[in-house]
PDB file of C-alpha atoms in Angstrom:
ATOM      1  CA  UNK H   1      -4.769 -11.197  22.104  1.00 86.00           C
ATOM      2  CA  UNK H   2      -1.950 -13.594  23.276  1.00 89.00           C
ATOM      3  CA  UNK H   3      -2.386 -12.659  26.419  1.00 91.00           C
ATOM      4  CA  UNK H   4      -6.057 -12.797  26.865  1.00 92.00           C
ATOM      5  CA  UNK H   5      -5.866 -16.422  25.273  1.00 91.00           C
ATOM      6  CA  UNK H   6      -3.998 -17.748  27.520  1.00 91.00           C
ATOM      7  CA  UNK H   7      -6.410 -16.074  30.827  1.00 92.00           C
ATOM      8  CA  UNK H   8      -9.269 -17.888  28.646  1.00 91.00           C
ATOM      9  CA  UNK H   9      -7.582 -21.030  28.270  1.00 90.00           C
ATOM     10  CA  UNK H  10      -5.312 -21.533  30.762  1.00 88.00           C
ATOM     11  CA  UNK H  11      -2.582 -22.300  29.370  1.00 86.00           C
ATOM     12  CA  UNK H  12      -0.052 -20.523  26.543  1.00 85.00           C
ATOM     13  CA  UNK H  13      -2.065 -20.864  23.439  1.00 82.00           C
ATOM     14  CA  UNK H  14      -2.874 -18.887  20.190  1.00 85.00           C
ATOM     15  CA  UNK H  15      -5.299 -20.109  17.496  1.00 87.00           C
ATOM     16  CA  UNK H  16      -3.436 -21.159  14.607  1.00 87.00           C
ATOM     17  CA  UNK H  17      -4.742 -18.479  12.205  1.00 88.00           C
ATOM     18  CA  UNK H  18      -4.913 -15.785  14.718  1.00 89.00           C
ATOM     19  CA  UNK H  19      -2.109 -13.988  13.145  1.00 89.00           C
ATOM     20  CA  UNK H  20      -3.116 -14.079   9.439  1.00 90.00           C
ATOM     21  CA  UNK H  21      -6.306 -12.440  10.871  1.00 88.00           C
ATOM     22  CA  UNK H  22      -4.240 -10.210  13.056  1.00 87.00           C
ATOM     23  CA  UNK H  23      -2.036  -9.435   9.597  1.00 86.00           C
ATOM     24  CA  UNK H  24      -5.057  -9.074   7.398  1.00 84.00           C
ATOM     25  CA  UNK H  25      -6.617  -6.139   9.415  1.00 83.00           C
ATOM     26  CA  UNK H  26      -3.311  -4.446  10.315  1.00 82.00           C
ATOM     27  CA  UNK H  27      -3.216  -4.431   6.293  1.00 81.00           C
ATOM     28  CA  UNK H  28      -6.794  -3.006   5.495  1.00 80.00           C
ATOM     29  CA  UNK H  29      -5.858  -0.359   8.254  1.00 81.00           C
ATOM     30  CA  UNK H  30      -2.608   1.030   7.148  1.00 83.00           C
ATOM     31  CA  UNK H  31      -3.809   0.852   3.406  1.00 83.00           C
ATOM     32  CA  UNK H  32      -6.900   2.857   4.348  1.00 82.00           C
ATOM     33  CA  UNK H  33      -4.797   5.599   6.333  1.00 84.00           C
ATOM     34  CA  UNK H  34      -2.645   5.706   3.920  1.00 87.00           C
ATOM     35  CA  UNK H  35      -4.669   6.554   0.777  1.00 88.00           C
ATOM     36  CA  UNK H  36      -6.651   8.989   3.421  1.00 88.00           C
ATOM     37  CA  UNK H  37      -3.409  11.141   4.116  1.00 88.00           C
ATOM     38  CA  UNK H  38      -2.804  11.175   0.735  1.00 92.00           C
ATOM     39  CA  UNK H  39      -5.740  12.498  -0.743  1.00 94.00           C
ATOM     40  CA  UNK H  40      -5.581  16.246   0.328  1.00 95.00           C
ATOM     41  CA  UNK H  41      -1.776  16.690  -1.585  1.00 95.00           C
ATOM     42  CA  UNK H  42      -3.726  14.651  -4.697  1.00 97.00           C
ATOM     43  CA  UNK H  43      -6.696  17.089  -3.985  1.00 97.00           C
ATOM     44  CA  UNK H  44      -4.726  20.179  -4.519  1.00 97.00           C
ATOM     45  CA  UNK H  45      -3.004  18.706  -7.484  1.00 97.00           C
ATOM     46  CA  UNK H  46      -5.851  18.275  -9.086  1.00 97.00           C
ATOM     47  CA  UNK H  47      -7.386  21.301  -8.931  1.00 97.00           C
ATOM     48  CA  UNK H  48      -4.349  22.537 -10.309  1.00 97.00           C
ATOM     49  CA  UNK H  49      -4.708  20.379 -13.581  1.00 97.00           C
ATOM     50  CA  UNK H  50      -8.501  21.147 -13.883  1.00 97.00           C
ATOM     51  CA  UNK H  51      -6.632  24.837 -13.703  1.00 97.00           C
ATOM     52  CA  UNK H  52      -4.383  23.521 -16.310  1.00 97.00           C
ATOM     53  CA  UNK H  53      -7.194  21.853 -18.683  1.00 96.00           C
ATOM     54  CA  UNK H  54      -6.979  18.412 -17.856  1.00 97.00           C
ATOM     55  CA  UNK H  55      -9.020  15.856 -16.948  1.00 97.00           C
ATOM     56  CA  UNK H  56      -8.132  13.749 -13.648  1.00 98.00           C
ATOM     57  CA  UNK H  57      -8.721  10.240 -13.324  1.00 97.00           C
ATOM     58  CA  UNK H  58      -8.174   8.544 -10.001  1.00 97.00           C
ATOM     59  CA  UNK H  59      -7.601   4.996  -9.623  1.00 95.00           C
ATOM     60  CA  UNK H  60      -8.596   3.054  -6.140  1.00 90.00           C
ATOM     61  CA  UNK H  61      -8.700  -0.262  -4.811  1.00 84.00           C
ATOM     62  CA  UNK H  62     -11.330  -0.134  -2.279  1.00 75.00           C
ATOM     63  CA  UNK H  63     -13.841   2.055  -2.137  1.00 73.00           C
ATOM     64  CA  UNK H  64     -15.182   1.041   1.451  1.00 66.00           C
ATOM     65  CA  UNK H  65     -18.574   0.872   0.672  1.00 57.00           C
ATOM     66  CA  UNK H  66     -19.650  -0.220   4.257  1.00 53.00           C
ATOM     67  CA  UNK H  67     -18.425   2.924   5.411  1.00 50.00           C
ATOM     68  CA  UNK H  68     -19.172   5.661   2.953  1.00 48.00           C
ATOM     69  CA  UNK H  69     -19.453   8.792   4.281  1.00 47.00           C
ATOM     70  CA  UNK H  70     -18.684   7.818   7.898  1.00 50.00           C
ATOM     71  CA  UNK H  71     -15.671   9.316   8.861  1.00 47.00           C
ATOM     72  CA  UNK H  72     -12.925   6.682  10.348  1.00 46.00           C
ATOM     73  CA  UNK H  73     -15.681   4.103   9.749  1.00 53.00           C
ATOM     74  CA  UNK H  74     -13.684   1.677   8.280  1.00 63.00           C
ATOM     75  CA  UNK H  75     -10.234   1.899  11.062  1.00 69.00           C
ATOM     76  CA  UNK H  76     -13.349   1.807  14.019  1.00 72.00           C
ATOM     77  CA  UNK H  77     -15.036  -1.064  12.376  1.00 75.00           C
ATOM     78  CA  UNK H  78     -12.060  -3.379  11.633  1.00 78.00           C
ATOM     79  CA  UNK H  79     -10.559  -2.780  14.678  1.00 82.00           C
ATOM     80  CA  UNK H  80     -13.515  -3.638  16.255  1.00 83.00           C
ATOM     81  CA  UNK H  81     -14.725  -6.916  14.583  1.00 83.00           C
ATOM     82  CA  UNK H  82     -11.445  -7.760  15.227  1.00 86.00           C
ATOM     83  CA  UNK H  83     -11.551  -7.664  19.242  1.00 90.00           C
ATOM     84  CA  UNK H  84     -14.948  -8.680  19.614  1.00 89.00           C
ATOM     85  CA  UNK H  85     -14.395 -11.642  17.293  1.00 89.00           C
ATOM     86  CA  UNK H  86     -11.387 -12.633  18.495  1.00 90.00           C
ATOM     87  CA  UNK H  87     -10.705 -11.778  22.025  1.00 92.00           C
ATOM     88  CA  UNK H  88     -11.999 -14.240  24.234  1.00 93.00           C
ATOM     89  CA  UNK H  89     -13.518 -12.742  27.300  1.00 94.00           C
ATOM     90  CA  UNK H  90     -15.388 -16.493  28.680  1.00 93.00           C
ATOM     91  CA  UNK H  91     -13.190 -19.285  29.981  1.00 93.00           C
ATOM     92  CA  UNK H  92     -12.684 -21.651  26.906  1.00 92.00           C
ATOM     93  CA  UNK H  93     -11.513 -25.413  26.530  1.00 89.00           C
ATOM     94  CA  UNK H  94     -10.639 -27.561  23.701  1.00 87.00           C
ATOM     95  CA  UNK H  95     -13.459 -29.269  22.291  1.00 85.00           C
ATOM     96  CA  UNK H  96     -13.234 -32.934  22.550  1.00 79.00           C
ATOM     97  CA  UNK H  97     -11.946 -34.952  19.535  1.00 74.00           C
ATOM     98  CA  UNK H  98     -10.773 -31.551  17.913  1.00 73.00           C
ATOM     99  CA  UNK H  99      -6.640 -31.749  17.129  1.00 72.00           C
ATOM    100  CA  UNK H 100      -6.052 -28.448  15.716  1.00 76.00           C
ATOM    101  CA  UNK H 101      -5.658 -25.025  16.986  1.00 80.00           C
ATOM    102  CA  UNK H 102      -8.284 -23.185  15.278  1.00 85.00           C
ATOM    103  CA  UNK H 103     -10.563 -20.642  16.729  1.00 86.00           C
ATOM    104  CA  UNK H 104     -13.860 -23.039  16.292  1.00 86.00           C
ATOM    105  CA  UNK H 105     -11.387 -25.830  17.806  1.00 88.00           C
ATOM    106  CA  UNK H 106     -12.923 -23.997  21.316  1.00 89.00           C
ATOM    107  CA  UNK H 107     -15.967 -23.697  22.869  1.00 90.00           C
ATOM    108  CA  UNK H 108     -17.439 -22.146  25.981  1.00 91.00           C
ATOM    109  CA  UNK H 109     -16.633 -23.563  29.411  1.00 90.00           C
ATOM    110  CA  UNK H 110     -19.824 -23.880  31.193  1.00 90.00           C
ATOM    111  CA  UNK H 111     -20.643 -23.622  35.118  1.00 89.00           C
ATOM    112  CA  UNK H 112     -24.167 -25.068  36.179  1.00 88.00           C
ATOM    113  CA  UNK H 113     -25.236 -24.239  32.426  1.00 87.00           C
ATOM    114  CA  UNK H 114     -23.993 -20.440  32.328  1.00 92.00           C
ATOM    115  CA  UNK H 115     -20.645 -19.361  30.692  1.00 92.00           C
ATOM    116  CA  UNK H 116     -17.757 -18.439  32.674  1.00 93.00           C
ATOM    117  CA  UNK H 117     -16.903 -14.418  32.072  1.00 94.00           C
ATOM    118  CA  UNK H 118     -12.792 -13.748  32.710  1.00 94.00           C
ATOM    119  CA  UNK H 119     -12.665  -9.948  33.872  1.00 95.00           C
ATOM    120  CA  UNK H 120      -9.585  -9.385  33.096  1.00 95.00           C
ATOM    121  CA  UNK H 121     -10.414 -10.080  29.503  1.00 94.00           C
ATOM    122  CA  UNK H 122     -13.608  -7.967  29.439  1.00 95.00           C
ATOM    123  CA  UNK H 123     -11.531  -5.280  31.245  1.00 95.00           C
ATOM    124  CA  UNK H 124      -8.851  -5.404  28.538  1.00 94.00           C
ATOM    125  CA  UNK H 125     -11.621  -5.850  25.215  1.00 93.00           C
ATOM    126  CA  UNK H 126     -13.247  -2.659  26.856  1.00 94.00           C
ATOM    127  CA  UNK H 127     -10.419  -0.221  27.278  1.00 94.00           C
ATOM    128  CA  UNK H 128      -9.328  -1.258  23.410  1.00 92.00           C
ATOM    129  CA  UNK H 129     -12.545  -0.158  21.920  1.00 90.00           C
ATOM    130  CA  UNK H 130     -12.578   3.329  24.099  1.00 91.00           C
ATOM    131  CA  UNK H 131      -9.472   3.580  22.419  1.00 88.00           C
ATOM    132  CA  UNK H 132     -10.604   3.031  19.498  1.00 84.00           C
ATOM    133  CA  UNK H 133     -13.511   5.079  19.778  1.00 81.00           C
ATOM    134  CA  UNK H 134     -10.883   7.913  20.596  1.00 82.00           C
ATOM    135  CA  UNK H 135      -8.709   7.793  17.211  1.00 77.00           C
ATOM    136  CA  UNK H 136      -8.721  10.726  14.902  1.00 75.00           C
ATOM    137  CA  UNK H 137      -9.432   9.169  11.277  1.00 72.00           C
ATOM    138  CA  UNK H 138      -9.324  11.084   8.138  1.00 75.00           C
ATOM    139  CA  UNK H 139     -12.715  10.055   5.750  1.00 80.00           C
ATOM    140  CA  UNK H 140     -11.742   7.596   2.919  1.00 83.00           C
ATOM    141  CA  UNK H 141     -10.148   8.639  -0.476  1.00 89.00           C
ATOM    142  CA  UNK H 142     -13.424   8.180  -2.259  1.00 89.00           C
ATOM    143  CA  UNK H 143     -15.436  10.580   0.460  1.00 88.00           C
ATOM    144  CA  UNK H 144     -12.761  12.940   0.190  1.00 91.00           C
ATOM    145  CA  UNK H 145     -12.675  13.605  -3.250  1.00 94.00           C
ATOM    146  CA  UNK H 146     -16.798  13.501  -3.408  1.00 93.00           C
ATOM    147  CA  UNK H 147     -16.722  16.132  -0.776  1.00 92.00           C
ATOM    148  CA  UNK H 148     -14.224  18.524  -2.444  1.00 94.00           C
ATOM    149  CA  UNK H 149     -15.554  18.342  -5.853  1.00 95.00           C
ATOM    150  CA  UNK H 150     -19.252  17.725  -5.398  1.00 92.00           C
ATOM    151  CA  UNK H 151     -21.073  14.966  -7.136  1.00 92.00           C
ATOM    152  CA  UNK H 152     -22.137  17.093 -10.328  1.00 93.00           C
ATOM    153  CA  UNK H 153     -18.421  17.219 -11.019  1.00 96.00           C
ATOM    154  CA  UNK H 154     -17.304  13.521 -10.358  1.00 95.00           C
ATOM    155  CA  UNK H 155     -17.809  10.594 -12.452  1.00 95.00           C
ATOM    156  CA  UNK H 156     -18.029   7.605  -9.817  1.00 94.00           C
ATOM    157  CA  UNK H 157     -17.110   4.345 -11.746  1.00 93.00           C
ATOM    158  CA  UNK H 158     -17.280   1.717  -8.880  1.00 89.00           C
ATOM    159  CA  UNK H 159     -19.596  -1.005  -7.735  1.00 84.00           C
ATOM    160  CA  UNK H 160     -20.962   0.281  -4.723  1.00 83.00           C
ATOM    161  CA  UNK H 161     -24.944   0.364  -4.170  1.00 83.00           C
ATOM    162  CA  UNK H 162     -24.428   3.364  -1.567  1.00 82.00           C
ATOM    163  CA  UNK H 163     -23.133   6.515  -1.166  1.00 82.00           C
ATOM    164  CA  UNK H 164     -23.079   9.470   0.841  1.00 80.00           C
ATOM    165  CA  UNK H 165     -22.566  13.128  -0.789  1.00 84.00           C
ATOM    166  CA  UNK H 166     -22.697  16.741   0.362  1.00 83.00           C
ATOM    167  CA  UNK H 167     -25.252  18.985  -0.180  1.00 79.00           C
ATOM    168  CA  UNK H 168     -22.240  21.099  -2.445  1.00 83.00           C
ATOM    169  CA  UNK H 169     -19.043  21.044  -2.846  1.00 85.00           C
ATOM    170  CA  UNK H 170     -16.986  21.300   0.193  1.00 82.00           C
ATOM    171  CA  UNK H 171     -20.168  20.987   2.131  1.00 82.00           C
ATOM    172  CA  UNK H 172     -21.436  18.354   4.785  1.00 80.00           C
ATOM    173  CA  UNK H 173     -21.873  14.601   3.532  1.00 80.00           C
ATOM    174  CA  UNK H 174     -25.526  14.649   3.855  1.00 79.00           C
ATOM    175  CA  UNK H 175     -27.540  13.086   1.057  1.00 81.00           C
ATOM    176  CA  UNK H 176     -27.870   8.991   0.635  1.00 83.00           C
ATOM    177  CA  UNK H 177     -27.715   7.905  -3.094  1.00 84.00           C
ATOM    178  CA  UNK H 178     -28.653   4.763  -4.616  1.00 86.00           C
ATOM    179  CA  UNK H 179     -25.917   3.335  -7.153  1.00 86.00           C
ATOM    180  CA  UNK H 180     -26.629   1.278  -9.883  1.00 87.00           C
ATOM    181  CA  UNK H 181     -24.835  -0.190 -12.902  1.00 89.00           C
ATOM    182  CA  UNK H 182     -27.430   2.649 -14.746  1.00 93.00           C
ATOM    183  CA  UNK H 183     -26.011   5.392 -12.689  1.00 92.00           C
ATOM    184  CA  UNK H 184     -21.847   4.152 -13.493  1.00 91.00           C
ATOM    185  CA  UNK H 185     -22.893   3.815 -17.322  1.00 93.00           C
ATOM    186  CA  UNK H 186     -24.332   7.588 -16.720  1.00 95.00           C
ATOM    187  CA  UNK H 187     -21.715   9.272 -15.181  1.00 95.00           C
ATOM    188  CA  UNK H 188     -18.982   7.082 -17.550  1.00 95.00           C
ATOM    189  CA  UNK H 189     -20.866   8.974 -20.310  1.00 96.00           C
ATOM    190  CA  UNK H 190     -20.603  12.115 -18.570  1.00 96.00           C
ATOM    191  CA  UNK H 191     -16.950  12.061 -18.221  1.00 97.00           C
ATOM    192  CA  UNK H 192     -16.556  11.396 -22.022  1.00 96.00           C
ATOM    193  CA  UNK H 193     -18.751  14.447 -23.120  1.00 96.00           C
ATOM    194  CA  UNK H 194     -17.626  16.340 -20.641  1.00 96.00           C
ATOM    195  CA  UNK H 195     -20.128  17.135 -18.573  1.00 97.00           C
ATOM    196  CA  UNK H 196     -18.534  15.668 -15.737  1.00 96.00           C
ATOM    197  CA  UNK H 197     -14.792  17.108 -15.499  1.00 96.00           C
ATOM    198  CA  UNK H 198     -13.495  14.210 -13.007  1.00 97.00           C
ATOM    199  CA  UNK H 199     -13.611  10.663 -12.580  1.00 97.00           C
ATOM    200  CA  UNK H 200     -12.846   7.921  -9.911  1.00 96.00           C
ATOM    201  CA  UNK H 201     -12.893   4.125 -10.706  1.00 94.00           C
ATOM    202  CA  UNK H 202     -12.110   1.136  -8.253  1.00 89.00           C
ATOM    203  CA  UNK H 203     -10.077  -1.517  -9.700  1.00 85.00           C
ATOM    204  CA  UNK H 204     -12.200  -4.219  -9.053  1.00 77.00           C
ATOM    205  CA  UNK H 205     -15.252  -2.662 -10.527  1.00 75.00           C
ATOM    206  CA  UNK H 206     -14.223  -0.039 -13.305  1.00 71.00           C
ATOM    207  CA  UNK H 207     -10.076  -1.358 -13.815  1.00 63.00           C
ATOM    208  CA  UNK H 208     -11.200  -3.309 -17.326  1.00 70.00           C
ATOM    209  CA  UNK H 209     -13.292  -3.599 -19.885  1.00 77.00           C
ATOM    210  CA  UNK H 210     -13.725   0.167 -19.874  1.00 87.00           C
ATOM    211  CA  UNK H 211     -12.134   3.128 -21.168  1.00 92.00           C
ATOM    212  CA  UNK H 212     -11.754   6.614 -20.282  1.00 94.00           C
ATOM    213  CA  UNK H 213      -8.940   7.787 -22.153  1.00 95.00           C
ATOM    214  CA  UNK H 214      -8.968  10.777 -24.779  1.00 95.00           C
ATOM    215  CA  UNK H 215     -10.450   9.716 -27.303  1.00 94.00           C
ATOM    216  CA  UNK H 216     -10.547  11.372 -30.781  1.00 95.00           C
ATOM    217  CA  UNK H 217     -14.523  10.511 -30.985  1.00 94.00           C
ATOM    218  CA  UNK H 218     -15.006  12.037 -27.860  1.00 94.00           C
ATOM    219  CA  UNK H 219     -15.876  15.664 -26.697  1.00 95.00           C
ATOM    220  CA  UNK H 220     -13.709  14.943 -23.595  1.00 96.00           C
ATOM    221  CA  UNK H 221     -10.489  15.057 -25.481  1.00 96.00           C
ATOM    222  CA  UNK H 222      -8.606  16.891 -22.381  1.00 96.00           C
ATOM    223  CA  UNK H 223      -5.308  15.446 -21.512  1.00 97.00           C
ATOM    224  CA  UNK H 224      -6.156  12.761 -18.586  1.00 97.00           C
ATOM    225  CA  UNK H 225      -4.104  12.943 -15.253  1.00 97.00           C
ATOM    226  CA  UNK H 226      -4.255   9.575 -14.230  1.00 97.00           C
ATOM    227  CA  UNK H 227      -3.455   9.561 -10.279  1.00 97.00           C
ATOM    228  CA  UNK H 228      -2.633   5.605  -9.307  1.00 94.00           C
ATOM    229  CA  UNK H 229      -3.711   6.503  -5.444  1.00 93.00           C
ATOM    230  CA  UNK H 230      -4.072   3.017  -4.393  1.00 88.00           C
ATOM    231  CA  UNK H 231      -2.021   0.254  -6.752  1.00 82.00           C
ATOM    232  CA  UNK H 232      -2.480  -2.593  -4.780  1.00 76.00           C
ATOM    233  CA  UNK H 233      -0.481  -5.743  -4.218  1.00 73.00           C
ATOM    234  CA  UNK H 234      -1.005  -7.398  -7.399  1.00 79.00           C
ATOM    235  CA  UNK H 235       0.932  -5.751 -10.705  1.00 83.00           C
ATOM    236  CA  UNK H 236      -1.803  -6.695 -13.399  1.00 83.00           C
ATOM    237  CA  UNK H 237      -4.962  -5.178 -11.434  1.00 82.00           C
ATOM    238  CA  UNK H 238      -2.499  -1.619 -11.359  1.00 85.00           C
ATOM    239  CA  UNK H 239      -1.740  -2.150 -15.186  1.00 89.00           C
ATOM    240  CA  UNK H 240      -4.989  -3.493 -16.283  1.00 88.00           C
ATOM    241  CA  UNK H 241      -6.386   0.126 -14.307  1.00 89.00           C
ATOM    242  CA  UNK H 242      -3.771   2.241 -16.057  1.00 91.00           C
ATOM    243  CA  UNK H 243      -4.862   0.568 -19.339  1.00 92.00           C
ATOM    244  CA  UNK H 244      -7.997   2.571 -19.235  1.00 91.00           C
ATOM    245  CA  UNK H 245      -6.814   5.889 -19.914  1.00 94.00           C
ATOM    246  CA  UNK H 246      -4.110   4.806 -22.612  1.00 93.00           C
ATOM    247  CA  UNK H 247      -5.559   3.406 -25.145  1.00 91.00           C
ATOM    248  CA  UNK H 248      -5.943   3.736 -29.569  1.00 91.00           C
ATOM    249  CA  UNK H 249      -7.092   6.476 -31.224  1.00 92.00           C
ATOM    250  CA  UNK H 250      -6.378   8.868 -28.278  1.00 94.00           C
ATOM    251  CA  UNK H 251      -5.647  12.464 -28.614  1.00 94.00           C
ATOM    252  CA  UNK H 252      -3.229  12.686 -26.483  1.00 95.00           C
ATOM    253  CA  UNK H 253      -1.470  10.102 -23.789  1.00 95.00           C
ATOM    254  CA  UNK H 254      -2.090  10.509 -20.200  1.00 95.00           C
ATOM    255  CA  UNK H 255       0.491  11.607 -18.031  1.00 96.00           C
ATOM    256  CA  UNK H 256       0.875   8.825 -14.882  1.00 96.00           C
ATOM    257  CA  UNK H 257       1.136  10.327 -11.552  1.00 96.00           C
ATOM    258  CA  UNK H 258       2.128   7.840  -8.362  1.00 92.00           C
ATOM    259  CA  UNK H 259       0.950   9.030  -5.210  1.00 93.00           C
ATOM    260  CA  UNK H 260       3.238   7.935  -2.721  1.00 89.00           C
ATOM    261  CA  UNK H 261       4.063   9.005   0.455  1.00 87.00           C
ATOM    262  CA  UNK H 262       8.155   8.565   2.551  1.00 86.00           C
ATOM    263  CA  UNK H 263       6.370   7.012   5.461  1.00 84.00           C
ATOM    264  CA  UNK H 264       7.899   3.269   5.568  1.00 83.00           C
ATOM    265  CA  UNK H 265       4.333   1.494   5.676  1.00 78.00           C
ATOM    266  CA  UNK H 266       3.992   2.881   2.051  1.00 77.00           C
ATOM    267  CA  UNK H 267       6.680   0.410   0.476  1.00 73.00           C
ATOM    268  CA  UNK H 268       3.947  -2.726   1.110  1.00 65.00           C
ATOM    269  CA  UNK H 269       1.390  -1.290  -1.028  1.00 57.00           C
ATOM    270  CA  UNK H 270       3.269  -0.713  -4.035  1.00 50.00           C
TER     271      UNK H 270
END
């Protein structure tokens, strides 16, 4: 992006929040890939403590809803806003009066009323998104789970308005559903009585004011297994979410389970 700055300017320049934007994607990205490569290991866990009697509870922190059911949807489209928002491929300069270094700081250079295209820059934008196109990406946590488990089995607490499930478990992610705060209330109810023998809540949507621990009035009184796939950055969103499956009058408490990984990139999230 540096570089392709400076062909569009003309001289060494990078818009001042460039690299916040630059940070902020690299972030989504690795925090995506992350709870993707996870998800299999958690996968097989949990079938081993529905084995076992228990009842797992996932915790997320992004559910992706742009991209549901479209695998490496999210990595493709982040990647991509980012380039064709951001890398310049017309001959910019400074508009007059403006001081700062920000992005909307520059405008189009024009010649005889028609932009000025830099081809090195439209070379460069289009051999990153073949790239792109190229990368093997694993579906998102949320797909995953949906996929291996089946709909019928998992209670979805988050606030998305659309989903994509298979046709059965382990089967293609075929079928567009409708969410509504009708259907989370359903399925939350579901989980309790046990009709449902999993659940999944986003952080943001289903980490308080709810609760889905074991309760004594309950017919869903097996032990939760409360997987903490994504944490997050801030400490009271990941306590707040682990606050819904310990709570009074439980039959039993729920045993915590971190999902980590050794890979380095991990250490930020947590």
């Amino acid at each position: 992006l540096a570089t392709a700055w400076r062909n569009a300017v003309g001289v060494p320049v990078i818009p001042k929040e460039l690299p916040s934007i630059v940070e902020a994607a690299s972030r989504r990205i690795v925090e995506l890939l992350l709870a993707s490569m996870k998800t299999p290991t958690m996968i097989e866990d949990m079938r081993r403590a529905l084995a076992d009697g228990q009842a797992p509870i996932v915790q997320l922190l992004n559910t992706y809803e742009q991209d549901a059911g479209d695998e490496g949807a999210t990595v493709s489209r982040t990647m991509r806003k980012l380039i064709l928002d951001y890398l310049p491929t017309q001959r910019l300069y400074k508009r007059h009066g403006q001081r700062s270094h920000l992005v909307a700081s520059y405008a189009p250079l024009l010649n005889n009323g028609a932009p000025v295209d830099v081809p090195s820059n439209i070379a460069l934008r289009d051999s990153i998104l073949a790239m792109v196109d190229d990368l093997p990406v694993p579906p998102s946590a949320l797909d995953q789970i949906l996929q291996a488990f089946g709909p019928n089995a998992v209670a979805e607490i988050t606030g998305r308005c659309t989903r994509r499930v298979p046709d059965r478990p382990g089967g293609a992610m075929t079928e567009t559903q409708q969410r509504s705060e009708t259907a989370v209330r359903a399925d939350l109810a579901a989980f309790m009585n046990d009709r449902k023998q999993i659940l999944v809540f986003s952080v943001g949507a289903g980490g308080s004011s709810m609760d889905y621990h074991a309760a004594r009035d309950a017919r869903n009184q097996r032990r939760r297994r409360h997987y903490i796939l994504q944490a997050g950055a801030r400490a009271d969103q990941a306590v707040q979410g682990i606050g819904r499956s310990h709570r009074a009058n439980q039959a039993s408490a729920p045993e915590l389970v971190l999902v980590s990984t050794h890979l380095p990139a991990a250490l930020r999230t947590f």
